[in-house]
């Protein structure tokens, strides 16, 4: 009897040891790409990576800060604060923003690579699922192309990941910028061939990669070291024209310029590539970082100020341009106290940095009662007005006679007529169009690239010296940044040190 | 057999003597009372025969070493069955080891017993405090300033590069989750961070009978894959046979900050800002007069207006830190009978931190029961429950700017004027009061630990079977609320983060034990077992913002309208299946062999790598039992030990071998401002993950003098860990930030000495002095990373290395400080060397610098300061850690002093980056940095000019200007106690009153709050870095212990 008890105890003990050592996590595996619904969620995952703080808020910070057009009071209301002394003065150092931007954009590239790896292309899609899969993968190629284009323009030679990293493949040496451009072109072409509109509203159509290609070719036209030796500058202008022309007429300008920068006119007829942002998607702090101080209820920073001289050039050129009020903010009331808040040009004493430059208002939260740091305004990356100005610039280079019509199309919307420069020589037109990009698109992400696209000398003469020199009569050393004129530091950002530190194949 | 009465009237007695387990005892001496010359011995089976002559007293005396003497009247018997009772006072001490216990004299491994004195236990609120300074080679890092904050215990150095090198805690045989287990950060509030809290809360020191620390492989290998960092075995109290004993205690304590940073006062700060404004071409903002500091405003024409009310001047550290009062009470009852015993305790602890909203409240109960269910079946049951509530236990966030309370309290400007618009700039808002008045960080934790064991005596002598099941349930709910005046709350219109932890672990152990002595020469203590160990952890995170009213703070997330972190569950389960065994064999009380093995299967690795085998062997030689030592008549105990073993570690998160295609916690927008759920690939899986294996060799010598005046032990060890498991930072261009890999090996070599002197020991007067010291040298043996240029003093060497993690998530202190290089000690500090300040006359000023800037050493002499000029600037690894104690007793007074210290380590004090540079921001700085700043007309070589910009060089690397010597010696605890005479009071058995002080004095040259750095405790990529570390506290206690 006693032994029986003992046996029961032992049997109980052994039974409880029957065990399972397999893992059962609560996540999915790569089969998620086989299902249309979850594959679509993976596409949203790619775009979500583009809307993170790192890849979006910091992208605007860097692309604007490094354009020579902006100043900030972030980390100190003085011209010597770290950002003004470094990035904004075109003397970039290793900084957090560019390091995180790098990380953020590469994270999006990795998600695109995951989709490219796991979804197969159907040659002649017929079913709605096949079309959807092709559309998704086409957009993955597009995002990859777009991301590398932004990266290589800022950092030049960079690691070029076209496959998904794995445990044996973590380090990647730098590729020459030229090789990166070749990949961008190839990716954009694939994207243009695959994107078919199946994903619907809010996603780029096949014309987005065409616009991207046009921008790439414009860049290569003026940078001989990056392009195919067998082709000439004019070949590239022509290719740029051909790509841009594919987009022409597929979109239309919205009538009210200021409505582009609101959350009530999103995904409009002018939008070519737009990232979807919602407050509840908890990803956009654009309205926290870039809304003028105390313009709205919750705390915000108003980090980006447009240099006063840039504002003055715009106002002098088109005095009654409605774009001025949509772009800048300098006179408003405190959201909580109602006290007037004025900066230059509403007050002209320019006694400190904050008071001396207007805010960039495009990304601001427009609702003064808005009480949270996250906001809903979408991020419009590419829009049709940009394409029209590109066509004008390209046409001027090709001298095909169409240039003025494109400019006019853009200016008509705001009731302006092309400024005198557009009627002058080819070079006058060039200068005028470079300014026109600013009037229309300042702060929207391309200034830094547009300003540098024609090389250092052009950047020096048309941006840096205009700001630094006597041609800027208002220049005041205590509130205006003296931009660097050193070609070794003004043209690109250093590869982030964290990348150098961790990458076994990059030495600095 | 019939009784026989012989005519001679002599009487023959036969019988059998057994021990308390019923086994025959050979060699028991049997004497006839008052006839010392006659006697007999039992034979091998315990049988004896003795003849009593008529004149002999009819009383036999049975005696045997280790057993109580027994006198038996044999007038009426001729056959006796005697069971001798073991004598606790004579019995060899038994120590708890992994999955069992053995005689102390048979121990072959490196073990340290920590005896827990009631007075000390009652002063402590967590187990780690009991270990500090008391055992050689055990380094405890904790911070008394914020009760419940994270802790670290390291045994014999850094064993791996993973970071979490916490030992395994086993309480009454139940493995408890590691000290690092906690809720996850919910995120959703910008950059905010969330530091871990103490994972050992809920194990009440009062209930601890003894602590064994297993240090070497031969002791820990039986824990296989979890023994690599050492094992802390905790045994809780049990009742003793006899009537109920009750005791209770109460302690009251006062805690206060023990050190502050020196910063500018209001006038100094105003002067600094004014000087700065002039340098920047701006108008001065303050009017400093005899009657105070006044704000100045300017109209558009630049005409000043001086305010008519003086500015408010605050010393923030004085404002925020205060004295706090804590109380702890407890009650125990214990007792027992022949068949069992019980121990019951309950306690309540109300600890207050040095910040007014920092507190820890805990309630706990415990019941320990032992019961013999029958002759052969014994039951042991342990149940404890503990409930902890903490608030603000870790002082906010450990990151930059005003997002950290500690940083904020040091750097926030000391002058507040109405004229300066405070709101609206990211650097200005959220003054330190907001952390006290408008921030909550409340954790509620419940912890239940229970075990039940049945031991069954099998028919074979000495063989028992035990089944033991035990578990640990821990739930924790942590909520952090940021009110409108906090920086985070101002952004989000109130923000609430909720994280929960739901952890459950259980083990089912089956053991066969064999414990028997043969022929008095062969002693065998063997254990074989099968265990199954399951740990299920589910975390959840959730965060909301934008409150319609913040009145209900942490209580009602529904009042917020923006969900910044949708509710998300994260799971981390693991299962371990193990077979284990140990044999401890002693021959002739001289030669001891221990061999053990464990085979572990762990769910975290892929099938082909899942199982690991961990053997160990050890030998010991009891030299004191050899005649040549015996004849010296010096040693009570002299034992030489040698052991070797392999132990493993699988301390990485679960699912590392699988690709995680899931959610990353964020949503994507849709047209119309809706949301869509996104799926992303979140990791790089590494299917090749496998065990980290530590091989350890230990040589030890234990000694104890004959009169017990001197005792001690010396241990030498050499351990090497291979296949180091790391969560390695990888190039972010890969799309990911890190990967779990096995890479490289590292070694620790060391020597530990523990000595104890007891020169005087009488009933009235006792003096005991103990000390321990441990030297450890860590070396990275191999990394498996391709050779790459590595610059030391400007010269490129081909080295295999990687950098540690970035420190802060802000602009300051962002670059890694530590570097891990093959062939060097771990985590050396690597950065820029400096050599004073550039002076006006200097002709060798590098590009971009100017007089008044810090002179960085241009190591490679290329005229540029860049990352190639980095070199070694410090070493965070201590040369040795030590502790000593002095216990003194005179009649009813006792005094105990405990010191602990660390020597020879450097600390990178990130707080100095801002404090020691007059950068020209609106944050406060140290008086030295302002008063002794370089000025054209007052050139110094100590501090840079006002307006000197730290960021550019700081973003290359840290400089040696923030590296400090971290050596310290601390008077950890002083206790003075007195036993009030209670002989005449029937009610009490003992009435003890004591006063104590903790952290009373720290001798250090370290300028920061606390040289026991508790930042980044479980981060293997950041070592020796003080970044917003919380201040430490000193505590005075008054306590009473009463026994009934």
PDB file of C-alpha atoms in Angstrom, chain B residues 368-455:
ATOM      1  CA  UNK B 368       6.794  28.168   6.170  1.00  0.00           C
ATOM      2  CA  UNK B 369       5.632  24.748   7.196  1.00  0.00           C
ATOM      3  CA  UNK B 370       7.453  21.465   7.649  1.00  0.00           C
ATOM      4  CA  UNK B 371       5.466  18.409   8.532  1.00  0.00           C
ATOM      5  CA  UNK B 372       6.173  14.691   8.733  1.00  0.00           C
ATOM      6  CA  UNK B 373       3.174  13.086   7.132  1.00  0.00           C
ATOM      7  CA  UNK B 374       4.359   9.639   8.084  1.00  0.00           C
ATOM      8  CA  UNK B 375       7.595   7.943   9.035  1.00  0.00           C
ATOM      9  CA  UNK B 376       8.643   8.105   5.480  1.00  0.00           C
ATOM     10  CA  UNK B 377       6.937  11.059   3.945  1.00  0.00           C
ATOM     11  CA  UNK B 378       7.834  14.632   4.725  1.00  0.00           C
ATOM     12  CA  UNK B 379       6.185  17.760   3.532  1.00  0.00           C
ATOM     13  CA  UNK B 380       7.767  21.135   3.183  1.00  0.00           C
ATOM     14  CA  UNK B 381       5.717  24.096   2.142  1.00  0.00           C
ATOM     15  CA  UNK B 382       6.662  27.718   1.680  1.00  0.00           C
ATOM     16  CA  UNK B 383       4.268  30.459   0.755  1.00  0.00           C
ATOM     17  CA  UNK B 384       4.945  34.131   0.645  1.00  0.00           C
ATOM     18  CA  UNK B 385       3.130  37.077  -0.735  1.00  0.00           C
ATOM     19  CA  UNK B 386       4.226  40.616  -1.047  1.00  0.00           C
ATOM     20  CA  UNK B 387       2.566  43.780  -2.213  1.00  0.00           C
ATOM     21  CA  UNK B 388       4.633  46.761  -3.188  1.00  0.00           C
ATOM     22  CA  UNK B 389       3.626  50.252  -4.141  1.00  0.00           C
ATOM     23  CA  UNK B 390       6.307  52.627  -5.257  1.00  0.00           C
ATOM     24  CA  UNK B 391       6.228  56.124  -6.536  1.00  0.00           C
ATOM     25  CA  UNK B 392       8.973  57.879  -8.411  1.00  0.00           C
ATOM     26  CA  UNK B 393      11.420  55.134  -7.660  1.00  0.00           C
ATOM     27  CA  UNK B 394      13.922  55.970 -10.307  1.00  0.00           C
ATOM     28  CA  UNK B 395      13.820  59.711 -10.490  1.00  0.00           C
ATOM     29  CA  UNK B 396      12.384  60.160 -13.906  1.00  0.00           C
ATOM     30  CA  UNK B 397      14.260  59.683 -17.091  1.00  0.00           C
ATOM     31  CA  UNK B 398      17.927  59.235 -17.594  1.00  0.00           C
ATOM     32  CA  UNK B 399      18.150  61.193 -20.772  1.00  0.00           C
ATOM     33  CA  UNK B 400      19.047  64.653 -21.770  1.00  0.00           C
ATOM     34  CA  UNK B 401      17.636  68.119 -21.379  1.00  0.00           C
ATOM     35  CA  UNK B 402      14.740  68.762 -19.115  1.00  0.00           C
ATOM     36  CA  UNK B 403      13.377  65.321 -19.633  1.00  0.00           C
ATOM     37  CA  UNK B 404      15.296  64.059 -16.664  1.00  0.00           C
ATOM     38  CA  UNK B 405      14.437  65.080 -13.172  1.00  0.00           C
ATOM     39  CA  UNK B 406      17.975  64.732 -11.898  1.00  0.00           C
ATOM     40  CA  UNK B 407      19.438  66.717 -14.713  1.00  0.00           C
ATOM     41  CA  UNK B 408      16.734  69.296 -14.403  1.00  0.00           C
ATOM     42  CA  UNK B 409      17.359  69.676 -10.682  1.00  0.00           C
ATOM     43  CA  UNK B 410      21.050  70.337 -11.246  1.00  0.00           C
ATOM     44  CA  UNK B 411      20.937  72.494 -14.324  1.00  0.00           C
ATOM     45  CA  UNK B 412      17.742  74.451 -14.197  1.00  0.00           C
ATOM     46  CA  UNK B 413      18.438  78.173 -13.910  1.00  0.00           C
ATOM     47  CA  UNK B 414      18.203  79.437 -10.347  1.00  0.00           C
ATOM     48  CA  UNK B 415      16.583  82.765 -11.236  1.00  0.00           C
ATOM     49  CA  UNK B 416      12.925  83.012 -12.112  1.00  0.00           C
ATOM     50  CA  UNK B 417      11.597  86.317 -13.357  1.00  0.00           C
ATOM     51  CA  UNK B 418       8.161  87.195 -14.572  1.00  0.00           C
ATOM     52  CA  UNK B 419       9.591  89.026 -17.537  1.00  0.00           C
ATOM     53  CA  UNK B 420      11.198  86.129 -19.270  1.00  0.00           C
ATOM     54  CA  UNK B 421       8.769  84.098 -21.171  1.00  0.00           C
ATOM     55  CA  UNK B 422       9.380  80.630 -19.943  1.00  0.00           C
ATOM     56  CA  UNK B 423       6.983  78.694 -22.026  1.00  0.00           C
ATOM     57  CA  UNK B 424       7.431  77.772 -25.592  1.00  0.00           C
ATOM     58  CA  UNK B 425      11.050  76.886 -25.954  1.00  0.00           C
ATOM     59  CA  UNK B 426      12.144  73.327 -25.680  1.00  0.00           C
ATOM     60  CA  UNK B 427      14.834  74.232 -23.210  1.00  0.00           C
ATOM     61  CA  UNK B 428      12.867  76.506 -21.023  1.00  0.00           C
ATOM     62  CA  UNK B 429       9.740  74.805 -19.925  1.00  0.00           C
ATOM     63  CA  UNK B 430       9.132  72.257 -17.285  1.00  0.00           C
ATOM     64  CA  UNK B 431      10.895  73.555 -14.224  1.00  0.00           C
ATOM     65  CA  UNK B 432      12.017  71.039 -11.618  1.00  0.00           C
ATOM     66  CA  UNK B 433       8.984  71.583  -9.431  1.00  0.00           C
ATOM     67  CA  UNK B 434       6.900  70.014 -12.122  1.00  0.00           C
ATOM     68  CA  UNK B 435       8.572  66.672 -11.429  1.00  0.00           C
ATOM     69  CA  UNK B 436       7.517  66.845  -7.832  1.00  0.00           C
ATOM     70  CA  UNK B 437       4.120  68.463  -8.161  1.00  0.00           C
ATOM     71  CA  UNK B 438       2.896  67.253 -11.462  1.00  0.00           C
ATOM     72  CA  UNK B 439       4.493  63.935 -12.209  1.00  0.00           C
ATOM     73  CA  UNK B 440       3.582  60.486 -10.957  1.00  0.00           C
ATOM     74  CA  UNK B 441       5.451  57.282 -11.498  1.00  0.00           C
ATOM     75  CA  UNK B 442       3.453  54.749  -9.596  1.00  0.00           C
ATOM     76  CA  UNK B 443       4.146  51.054  -9.575  1.00  0.00           C
ATOM     77  CA  UNK B 444       2.017  48.449  -7.946  1.00  0.00           C
ATOM     78  CA  UNK B 445       3.507  45.058  -7.680  1.00  0.00           C
ATOM     79  CA  UNK B 446       2.236  41.781  -6.338  1.00  0.00           C
ATOM     80  CA  UNK B 447       4.487  38.873  -5.886  1.00  0.00           C
ATOM     81  CA  UNK B 448       3.721  35.368  -4.740  1.00  0.00           C
ATOM     82  CA  UNK B 449       6.332  32.754  -4.230  1.00  0.00           C
ATOM     83  CA  UNK B 450       5.365  29.278  -3.197  1.00  0.00           C
ATOM     84  CA  UNK B 451       6.854  25.858  -3.146  1.00  0.00           C
ATOM     85  CA  UNK B 452       5.812  22.511  -1.920  1.00  0.00           C
ATOM     86  CA  UNK B 453       8.015  19.493  -1.592  1.00  0.00           C
ATOM     87  CA  UNK B 454       7.349  15.898  -0.678  1.00  0.00           C
ATOM     88  CA  UNK B 455      10.231  13.716   0.370  1.00  0.00           C
TER      89      UNK B 455
END
